[in-house]
Short mmCIF file of C-alpha atoms and ligand atoms in Angstrom, two decimals:
data_model
loop_
_atom_site.label_atom_id
_atom_site.label_comp_id
_atom_site.label_asym_id
_atom_site.label_seq_id
_atom_site.Cartn_x
_atom_site.Cartn_y
_atom_site.Cartn_z
CA UNK A 1 -16.87 16.01 -24.47
CA UNK A 2 -17.64 14.23 -21.19
CA UNK A 3 -17.13 10.66 -23.01
CA UNK A 4 -13.81 11.71 -24.16
CA UNK A 5 -12.67 12.55 -20.66
CA UNK A 6 -14.12 9.24 -19.34
CA UNK A 7 -12.09 7.22 -21.90
CA UNK A 8 -8.86 9.03 -21.12
CA UNK A 9 -9.19 8.64 -17.58
CA UNK A 10 -10.12 4.81 -17.91
CA UNK A 11 -6.78 4.59 -19.83
CA UNK A 12 -4.89 6.26 -17.21
CA UNK A 13 -6.31 3.87 -14.45
CA UNK A 14 -5.65 0.93 -16.51
CA UNK A 15 -1.83 1.66 -16.94
CA UNK A 16 -1.48 2.66 -13.38
CA UNK A 17 -2.83 -0.78 -12.03
CA UNK A 18 -0.77 -2.87 -14.50
CA UNK A 19 2.37 -1.33 -13.16
CA UNK A 20 1.60 -1.76 -9.69
CA UNK A 21 1.21 -5.57 -10.27
CA UNK A 22 4.46 -5.94 -11.65
CA UNK A 23 6.40 -4.26 -8.89
CA UNK A 24 7.16 -6.78 -6.03
CA UNK A 25 7.26 -4.56 -2.83
CA UNK A 26 10.19 -4.77 -0.18
CA UNK A 27 10.74 -8.03 -2.01
CA UNK A 28 10.25 -11.71 -0.18
CA UNK A 29 13.62 -11.47 1.44
CA UNK A 30 13.06 -8.08 2.98
CA UNK A 31 9.39 -8.98 4.16
CA UNK A 32 10.32 -12.24 5.62
CA UNK A 33 13.33 -10.43 7.64
CA UNK A 34 11.43 -7.77 8.99
CA UNK A 35 8.64 -10.09 10.11
CA UNK A 36 10.98 -12.48 11.98
CA UNK A 37 12.92 -9.70 13.64
CA UNK A 38 9.69 -7.91 14.71
CA UNK A 39 9.17 -11.03 17.01
CA UNK A 40 12.14 -9.91 19.08
CA UNK A 41 10.65 -6.43 19.98
CA UNK A 42 7.52 -7.88 21.80
CA UNK A 43 7.13 -7.69 25.52
CA UNK A 44 7.59 -10.66 27.44
CA UNK A 45 3.93 -11.73 27.61
CA UNK A 46 3.62 -11.64 23.84
CA UNK A 47 6.89 -12.99 22.75
CA UNK A 48 6.65 -16.80 23.43
CA UNK A 49 3.75 -17.21 21.29
CA UNK A 50 5.29 -15.23 18.45
CA UNK A 51 8.45 -17.13 18.75
CA UNK A 52 6.76 -20.35 18.95
CA UNK A 53 5.26 -19.65 15.31
CA UNK A 54 8.19 -17.59 13.99
CA UNK A 55 8.40 -19.83 10.93
CA UNK A 56 5.08 -19.66 10.04
CA UNK A 57 5.17 -15.66 10.33
CA UNK A 58 8.07 -15.58 8.27
CA UNK A 59 6.82 -17.80 5.32
CA UNK A 60 3.31 -16.16 5.34
CA UNK A 61 4.54 -12.70 5.48
CA UNK A 62 4.72 -12.66 1.59
CA UNK A 63 1.01 -14.23 1.26
CA UNK A 64 -0.12 -10.68 0.67
CA UNK A 65 1.83 -10.10 -2.34
CA UNK A 66 0.85 -13.75 -3.83
CA UNK A 67 -2.77 -12.70 -3.40
CA UNK A 68 -2.46 -9.97 -5.75
CA UNK A 69 -2.24 -12.49 -8.98
CA UNK A 70 -5.29 -14.07 -7.63
CA UNK A 71 -7.52 -11.26 -5.95
CA UNK A 72 -7.98 -8.31 -8.27
CA UNK A 73 -8.67 -5.87 -5.29
CA UNK A 74 -5.51 -6.94 -3.45
CA UNK A 75 -2.93 -4.91 -5.54
CA UNK A 76 -4.32 -1.57 -4.02
CA UNK A 77 -3.70 -2.73 -0.45
CA UNK A 78 -0.09 -2.34 -0.85
CA UNK A 79 0.61 1.36 -1.68
CA UNK A 80 -0.76 4.72 -2.27
CA UNK A 81 0.26 7.39 -4.72
CA UNK A 82 0.50 10.45 -2.43
CA UNK A 83 2.02 12.55 -5.27
CA UNK A 84 -0.72 11.80 -7.81
CA UNK A 85 -2.68 14.14 -6.35
CA UNK A 86 -0.28 17.16 -6.61
CA UNK A 87 2.97 18.37 -5.09
CA UNK A 88 1.42 19.29 -1.81
CA UNK A 89 -0.82 16.26 -1.78
CA UNK A 90 0.28 14.92 1.87
CA UNK A 91 -1.59 17.91 3.23
CA UNK A 92 -4.46 17.32 0.70
CA UNK A 93 -5.64 13.74 1.38
CA UNK A 94 -7.83 13.28 3.89
CA UNK A 95 -6.94 10.41 6.57
CA UNK A 96 -10.41 9.02 6.15
CA UNK A 97 -11.02 6.68 3.11
CA UNK A 98 -14.43 7.78 2.62
CA UNK A 99 -13.45 11.54 2.60
CA UNK A 100 -10.53 10.76 0.30
CA UNK A 101 -13.26 9.06 -2.28
CA UNK A 102 -15.52 11.95 -2.06
CA UNK A 103 -13.15 14.60 -2.27
CA UNK A 104 -11.11 13.35 -5.35
CA UNK A 105 -14.35 11.83 -7.12
CA UNK A 106 -15.87 13.00 -10.33
CA UNK A 107 -19.73 13.92 -10.22
CA UNK A 108 -22.39 13.81 -12.97
CA UNK A 109 -25.77 14.62 -13.27
CA UNK A 110 -27.60 12.04 -15.32
CA UNK A 111 -30.98 11.48 -16.89
CA UNK A 112 -31.22 8.69 -19.45
CA UNK A 113 -28.46 9.03 -21.80
CA UNK A 114 -27.71 12.67 -20.92
CA UNK A 115 -25.12 13.64 -18.34
CA UNK A 116 -23.58 16.78 -17.13
CA UNK A 117 -20.31 16.71 -15.69
CA UNK A 118 -20.51 19.14 -12.31
CA UNK A 119 -17.14 18.62 -10.77
CA UNK A 120 -13.95 16.58 -11.56
CA UNK A 121 -10.02 16.58 -10.87
CA UNK A 122 -8.14 17.72 -13.90
CA UNK A 123 -5.69 14.90 -14.76
CA UNK A 124 -4.30 16.77 -17.51
CA UNK A 125 -2.25 19.00 -14.86
CA UNK A 126 -0.75 16.10 -13.17
CA UNK A 127 1.51 14.98 -11.40
CA UNK A 128 2.75 18.63 -10.39
CA UNK A 129 -0.80 20.20 -9.83
CA UNK A 130 -4.26 19.69 -10.10
CA UNK A 131 -7.23 21.78 -10.45
CA UNK A 132 -10.89 21.24 -9.87
CA UNK A 133 -13.40 21.80 -12.40
CA UNK A 134 -16.75 23.19 -11.14
CA UNK A 135 -15.83 23.07 -7.50
CA UNK A 136 -18.66 25.44 -6.56
CA UNK A 137 -21.32 22.91 -7.74
CA UNK A 138 -20.75 20.28 -4.89
CA UNK A 139 -20.33 21.04 -1.32
CA UNK A 140 -18.15 17.92 -0.44
CA UNK A 141 -18.47 18.42 3.39
CA UNK A 142 -22.04 18.39 3.11
CA UNK A 143 -22.11 15.57 0.60
CA UNK A 144 -19.50 13.42 2.85
CA UNK A 145 -21.94 13.54 5.69
CA UNK A 146 -25.05 12.90 3.30
CA UNK A 147 -23.05 9.77 1.74
CA UNK A 148 -21.83 8.57 4.93
CA UNK A 149 -25.16 6.07 5.54
CA UNK A 150 -26.05 5.97 1.76
CA UNK A 151 -23.02 4.41 0.25
CA UNK A 152 -20.72 1.27 0.84
CA UNK A 153 -17.46 2.64 0.00
CA UNK A 154 -15.70 -0.91 0.36
CA UNK A 155 -17.73 -3.03 -1.86
CA UNK A 156 -15.46 -3.23 -4.66
CA UNK A 157 -17.31 -0.70 -6.91
CA UNK A 158 -16.16 2.50 -8.21
CA UNK A 159 -19.43 4.13 -9.24
CA UNK A 160 -22.65 5.08 -7.19
CA UNK A 161 -25.54 6.58 -8.50
CA UNK A 162 -27.88 8.25 -6.23
CA UNK A 163 -31.51 9.64 -6.42
CA UNK A 164 -30.98 13.65 -6.51
CA UNK A 165 -33.87 14.28 -4.21
CA UNK A 166 -31.76 12.80 -1.23
CA UNK A 167 -28.86 15.03 -1.75
CA UNK A 168 -29.80 18.01 -3.34
CA UNK A 169 -28.67 20.08 -0.56
CA UNK A 170 -25.17 19.37 -1.22
CA UNK A 171 -25.22 20.74 -4.71
CA UNK A 172 -25.77 24.53 -3.37
CA UNK A 173 -25.40 26.25 -6.76
CA UNK A 174 -26.97 24.30 -9.45
CA UNK A 175 -30.35 25.78 -8.65
CA UNK A 176 -32.73 25.00 -11.46
CA UNK A 177 -30.34 22.87 -13.51
CA UNK A 178 -30.82 20.15 -11.27
CA UNK A 179 -34.49 19.91 -12.37
CA UNK A 180 -33.45 18.21 -15.65
CA UNK A 181 -31.76 15.34 -14.20
CA UNK A 182 -32.59 12.58 -11.59
CA UNK A 183 -29.66 11.12 -10.40
CA UNK A 184 -26.05 11.95 -9.29
CA UNK A 185 -23.58 9.60 -10.22
CA UNK A 186 -20.29 9.56 -8.23
CA UNK A 187 -17.14 8.00 -10.08
CA UNK A 188 -14.42 6.95 -7.75
CA UNK A 189 -11.14 8.18 -8.94
CA UNK A 190 -9.22 7.64 -5.82
CA UNK A 191 -9.42 4.04 -4.70
CA UNK A 192 -7.00 2.47 -7.66
CA UNK A 193 -4.15 5.16 -6.64
CA UNK A 194 -3.92 3.04 -3.35
CA UNK A 195 -5.63 2.42 -0.02
CA UNK A 196 -2.75 1.20 1.99
CA UNK A 197 -3.33 3.42 5.03
CA UNK A 198 -7.07 2.67 5.27
CA UNK A 199 -6.65 -1.05 4.78
CA UNK A 200 -3.76 -1.01 7.67
CA UNK A 201 -6.67 0.11 9.96
CA UNK A 202 -8.93 -2.52 8.82
CA UNK A 203 -6.52 -5.28 9.16
CA UNK A 204 -5.65 -3.76 12.55
CA UNK A 205 -9.25 -3.95 14.01
CA UNK A 206 -9.68 -7.54 12.64
CA UNK A 207 -6.47 -8.37 14.37
CA UNK A 208 -8.02 -6.97 17.77
CA UNK A 209 -11.25 -8.74 17.26
CA UNK A 210 -9.02 -12.08 16.79
CA UNK A 211 -7.49 -11.24 19.92
CA UNK A 212 -10.68 -10.97 21.72
CA UNK A 213 -12.01 -14.21 20.44
CA UNK A 214 -8.56 -15.79 21.30
CA UNK A 215 -8.48 -17.46 17.81
CA UNK A 216 -5.04 -18.44 17.18
CA UNK A 217 -5.31 -19.22 13.60
CA UNK A 218 -6.80 -15.79 12.76
CA UNK A 219 -4.33 -14.13 14.88
CA UNK A 220 -1.35 -15.42 13.19
CA UNK A 221 -2.88 -14.86 9.54
CA UNK A 222 -3.72 -11.53 10.41
CA UNK A 223 -0.53 -10.75 12.14
CA UNK A 224 1.27 -11.61 9.10
CA UNK A 225 -0.81 -9.65 6.69
CA UNK A 226 -0.46 -6.63 8.88
CA UNK A 227 3.32 -6.93 8.79
CA UNK A 228 3.26 -7.11 5.08
CA UNK A 229 1.32 -3.78 5.01
CA UNK A 230 3.14 -1.98 7.09
CA UNK A 231 6.39 -2.85 6.00
CA UNK A 232 5.19 -1.83 2.39
CA UNK A 233 4.37 1.68 3.52
CA UNK A 234 7.96 2.08 4.65
CA UNK A 235 9.22 1.49 0.77
CA UNK A 236 9.40 5.06 -0.24
CA UNK A 237 8.26 4.25 -4.00
CA UNK A 238 5.23 2.61 -2.50
CA UNK A 239 3.99 6.15 -1.91
CA UNK A 240 4.55 7.54 -5.19
CA UNK A 241 2.68 7.39 -8.56
CA UNK A 242 6.14 7.27 -10.11
CA UNK A 243 6.70 3.87 -8.05
CA UNK A 244 8.91 1.98 -10.85
CA UNK A 245 10.54 5.18 -12.24
CA UNK A 246 8.27 4.91 -15.35
CA UNK A 247 7.91 8.61 -15.30
CA UNK A 248 11.60 9.44 -15.14
CA UNK A 249 13.22 6.72 -17.34
CA UNK A 250 14.23 4.58 -14.32
CA UNK A 251 12.28 1.33 -14.92
CA UNK A 252 13.51 -1.19 -12.52
CA UNK A 253 14.27 1.49 -9.54
CA UNK A 254 11.45 -0.25 -7.35
CA UNK A 255 13.16 -3.92 -7.15
CA UNK A 256 16.72 -2.20 -7.05
CA UNK A 257 15.90 -0.36 -4.02
CA UNK A 258 13.63 -2.75 -2.20
CA UNK A 259 15.15 -5.91 -3.10
CA UNK A 260 18.64 -5.93 -4.66
CA UNK A 261 20.18 -3.75 -2.14
CA UNK A 262 18.74 -5.54 0.96
CA UNK A 263 19.80 -8.86 -0.34
CA UNK A 264 23.24 -7.32 -0.77
CA UNK A 265 23.63 -5.76 2.33
CA UNK A 266 21.17 -6.60 5.07
CA UNK A 267 22.65 -9.90 6.36
CA UNK A 268 26.30 -8.49 6.37
CA UNK A 269 26.12 -4.73 7.12
CA UNK A 270 22.74 -3.83 8.86
CA UNK A 271 22.19 -3.34 12.66
CA UNK A 272 18.78 -4.56 12.72
CA UNK A 273 18.34 -4.74 16.57
CA UNK A 274 15.72 -1.88 17.08
CA UNK A 275 14.95 -2.28 20.81
CA UNK A 276 11.39 -2.76 22.20
CA UNK A 277 8.07 -2.24 20.37
CA UNK A 278 5.93 0.92 21.41
CA UNK A 279 2.24 1.16 21.89
CA UNK A 280 0.12 3.12 19.09
CA UNK A 281 -2.72 4.91 20.06
CA UNK A 282 -4.14 5.99 16.69
CA UNK A 283 -3.44 3.42 14.14
CA UNK A 284 -4.64 5.68 11.31
CA UNK A 285 -2.75 8.58 11.96
CA UNK A 286 0.37 6.25 12.72
CA UNK A 287 0.07 4.86 9.18
CA UNK A 288 -0.09 8.13 7.70
CA UNK A 289 3.09 9.75 9.86
CA UNK A 290 5.06 6.81 8.45
CA UNK A 291 3.79 7.61 4.77
CA UNK A 292 4.63 11.04 5.50
CA UNK A 293 8.16 10.10 6.47
CA UNK A 294 8.55 7.62 3.63
CA UNK A 295 7.13 9.89 0.90
CA UNK A 296 9.60 12.86 1.97
CA UNK A 297 12.61 10.34 0.73
CA UNK A 298 11.04 9.61 -2.73
CA UNK A 299 12.93 12.57 -4.32
CA UNK A 300 16.28 11.17 -2.90
CA UNK A 301 15.49 7.74 -4.01
CA UNK A 302 14.99 8.80 -7.69
CA UNK A 303 17.53 11.81 -8.08
CA UNK A 304 20.47 9.72 -6.80
CA UNK A 305 20.04 7.06 -8.82
CA UNK A 306 19.26 9.17 -12.10
CA UNK A 307 22.60 11.12 -11.23
CA UNK A 308 24.47 8.16 -10.58
CA UNK A 309 23.13 6.24 -14.05
CA UNK A 310 24.53 9.25 -16.02
CA UNK A 311 28.28 8.36 -14.68
CA UNK A 312 27.98 4.64 -15.30
CA UNK A 313 27.61 3.45 -18.71
CA UNK A 314 25.03 0.85 -19.14
CA UNK A 315 27.10 -2.30 -19.45
CA UNK A 316 28.42 -1.14 -15.79
CA UNK A 317 24.86 -0.84 -14.41
CA UNK A 318 23.60 -4.39 -15.38
CA UNK A 319 24.97 -7.84 -14.97
CA UNK A 320 23.60 -11.16 -15.15
CA UNK A 321 23.31 -13.52 -12.28
CA UNK A 322 22.45 -17.34 -11.94
CA UNK A 323 19.73 -18.09 -9.63
CA UNK A 324 18.61 -21.70 -8.41
CA UNK A 325 15.75 -21.31 -11.30
CA UNK A 326 17.15 -19.13 -13.98
CA UNK A 327 19.47 -16.47 -15.13
CA UNK A 328 18.52 -12.99 -14.16
CA UNK A 329 19.49 -9.36 -15.19
CA UNK A 330 20.25 -7.35 -12.08
CA UNK A 331 22.14 -4.17 -11.35
CA UNK A 332 25.95 -5.09 -11.02
CA UNK A 333 27.45 -5.10 -7.64
CA UNK A 334 29.63 -2.00 -8.46
CA UNK A 335 26.50 -0.10 -9.37
CA UNK A 336 24.49 -1.37 -6.24
CA UNK A 337 27.24 -0.36 -4.01
CA UNK A 338 27.59 3.11 -5.35
CA UNK A 339 23.87 3.77 -4.95
CA UNK A 340 23.38 2.18 -1.63
CA UNK A 341 26.48 4.45 -0.12
CA UNK A 342 24.82 7.24 -2.00
CA UNK A 343 21.46 6.67 -0.13
CA UNK A 344 23.36 7.06 3.01
CA UNK A 345 21.77 4.33 5.15
CA UNK A 346 18.35 4.99 3.96
CA UNK A 347 17.52 1.52 3.06
CA UNK A 348 18.89 0.23 6.62
CA UNK A 349 16.86 3.11 8.34
CA UNK A 350 13.61 2.08 6.56
CA UNK A 351 14.21 -1.43 7.40
CA UNK A 352 14.70 -0.58 11.16
CA UNK A 353 11.63 1.46 11.22
CA UNK A 354 9.84 -1.29 9.48
CA UNK A 355 10.65 -3.83 12.36
CA UNK A 356 9.74 -1.62 14.98
CA UNK A 357 6.47 -0.57 13.44
CA UNK A 358 5.41 -4.18 12.91
CA UNK A 359 6.21 -5.07 16.44
CA UNK A 360 4.40 -1.77 17.72
CA UNK A 361 1.02 -2.66 15.69
CA UNK A 362 1.03 -6.28 16.97
CA UNK A 363 1.66 -4.98 20.56
CA UNK A 364 -0.97 -2.42 20.31
CA UNK A 365 -3.63 -4.71 18.79
CA UNK A 366 -3.12 -7.16 21.63
CA UNK A 367 -3.30 -4.31 24.19
CA UNK A 368 -6.35 -2.82 22.50
CA UNK A 369 -8.05 -6.21 22.99
CA UNK A 370 -7.45 -6.07 26.56
CA UNK A 371 -4.30 -8.09 27.03
CA UNK A 372 -5.81 -11.62 26.61
CA UNK A 373 -3.84 -14.44 28.04
CA UNK A 374 -1.40 -15.63 25.50
CA UNK A 375 -0.97 -18.84 26.97
CA UNK A 376 -4.60 -19.72 26.67
CA UNK A 377 -4.57 -18.57 22.96
CA UNK A 378 -1.46 -20.59 22.30
CA UNK A 379 -3.52 -23.83 22.73
CA UNK A 380 -5.51 -22.80 20.08
CA UNK A 381 -5.10 -24.69 16.46
CA UNK A 382 -3.62 -23.22 13.47
CA UNK A 383 -5.18 -24.52 10.09
CA UNK A 384 -3.34 -25.51 6.93
CA UNK A 385 -2.72 -22.29 4.91
CA UNK A 386 -4.29 -22.55 1.54
CA UNK A 387 -1.61 -21.03 -0.08
CA UNK A 388 0.95 -23.70 1.06
CA UNK A 389 -0.93 -26.26 -0.99
CA UNK A 390 -0.94 -24.10 -3.82
CA UNK A 391 2.90 -23.02 -3.52
CA UNK A 392 3.80 -26.70 -2.83
CA UNK A 393 2.00 -27.88 -6.06
CA UNK A 394 3.53 -25.30 -8.15
CA UNK A 395 6.93 -26.40 -6.94
CA UNK A 396 6.40 -29.95 -7.81
CA UNK A 397 4.97 -29.15 -11.31
CA UNK A 398 8.22 -26.84 -11.88
CA UNK A 399 10.52 -29.48 -10.22
CA UNK A 400 11.80 -26.65 -7.90
CA UNK A 401 13.25 -27.19 -4.56
CA UNK A 402 10.57 -27.60 -1.89
CA UNK A 403 10.70 -26.33 1.86
ZN1 LIG B 1 3.45 -5.78 -0.81
#
């Protein structure tokens, strides 16, 4: 029975991960535009340095997406599948990563080949609701406190094994049953559903450190990465388990919303001057506030397109367009216009929010580092970026235009 549950859950994780690798996130066009324009939200102390390196920042704002194909743990940093954890999940997911992992983990007592599942999330009921099997066996609050120093939640593993003697007080109702087992195994079910808000906090603190060290190269690299992750959480589908419409027969909606629509309308129709960046006093709560707003838009993103798709026949929805490299199948302009207008300014608004948020997190990291002298920092060295040479080599091999 336990083995069957494990196999089914392993299959669920595998398919989720593959979908996320395929979806492209704000598209390169959107990321570059947001990062570039964020420079102009900065205060006069900061702006000269960011302006000087604006081409670097713009070009490398998509490095995080490129890394997804080379680094296996990269993909989960770009999203958080809020609704995977139920309809009311916005209020259920702990804002601390450790607590989220502990809350949604499966727990087994193990001795040799024998294992007893004592607490798990019942995935059969997803996505509308979920239940916890055997909740009474584990005191998650106590366990969280006990695990705080014993487990490294960021080491890339998804399963931890602990001696029972250490933590038996966190298993209040098992009583004599624990005597038959020697270990508690904790299987992480949360991490592969996305960690973007937590990772934003990690990168933010690295950027503060880079400012404290006045390390120009690291400041630029971390600024581009932070811009990327903060922009990604403004895309509503980055907060949903149905991130590419795969659960509602709308496959392709991810790139439609975040790439096709900005490419068609951002340059000609959007007002992307957003004023000055603001200081953010709690990066973790700030990221969750952004996610809460983005997630509130998910239903509209999906339902409006679904309704529209029923009034356009298929051949009016999809057209073929020639790019420099190949012919691609995209949503037709008339269909895109209808969707864009029905969304009522949503893409523009999310892009504006992204630009302001990126400027705000850059400003806040610098302020938290004690506002180091930017003129001194500007004298530092920018090292060649390893992704540049890989990209250049790929273009030469494929005979693509180089820039
Ligand atoms: Zn991304």
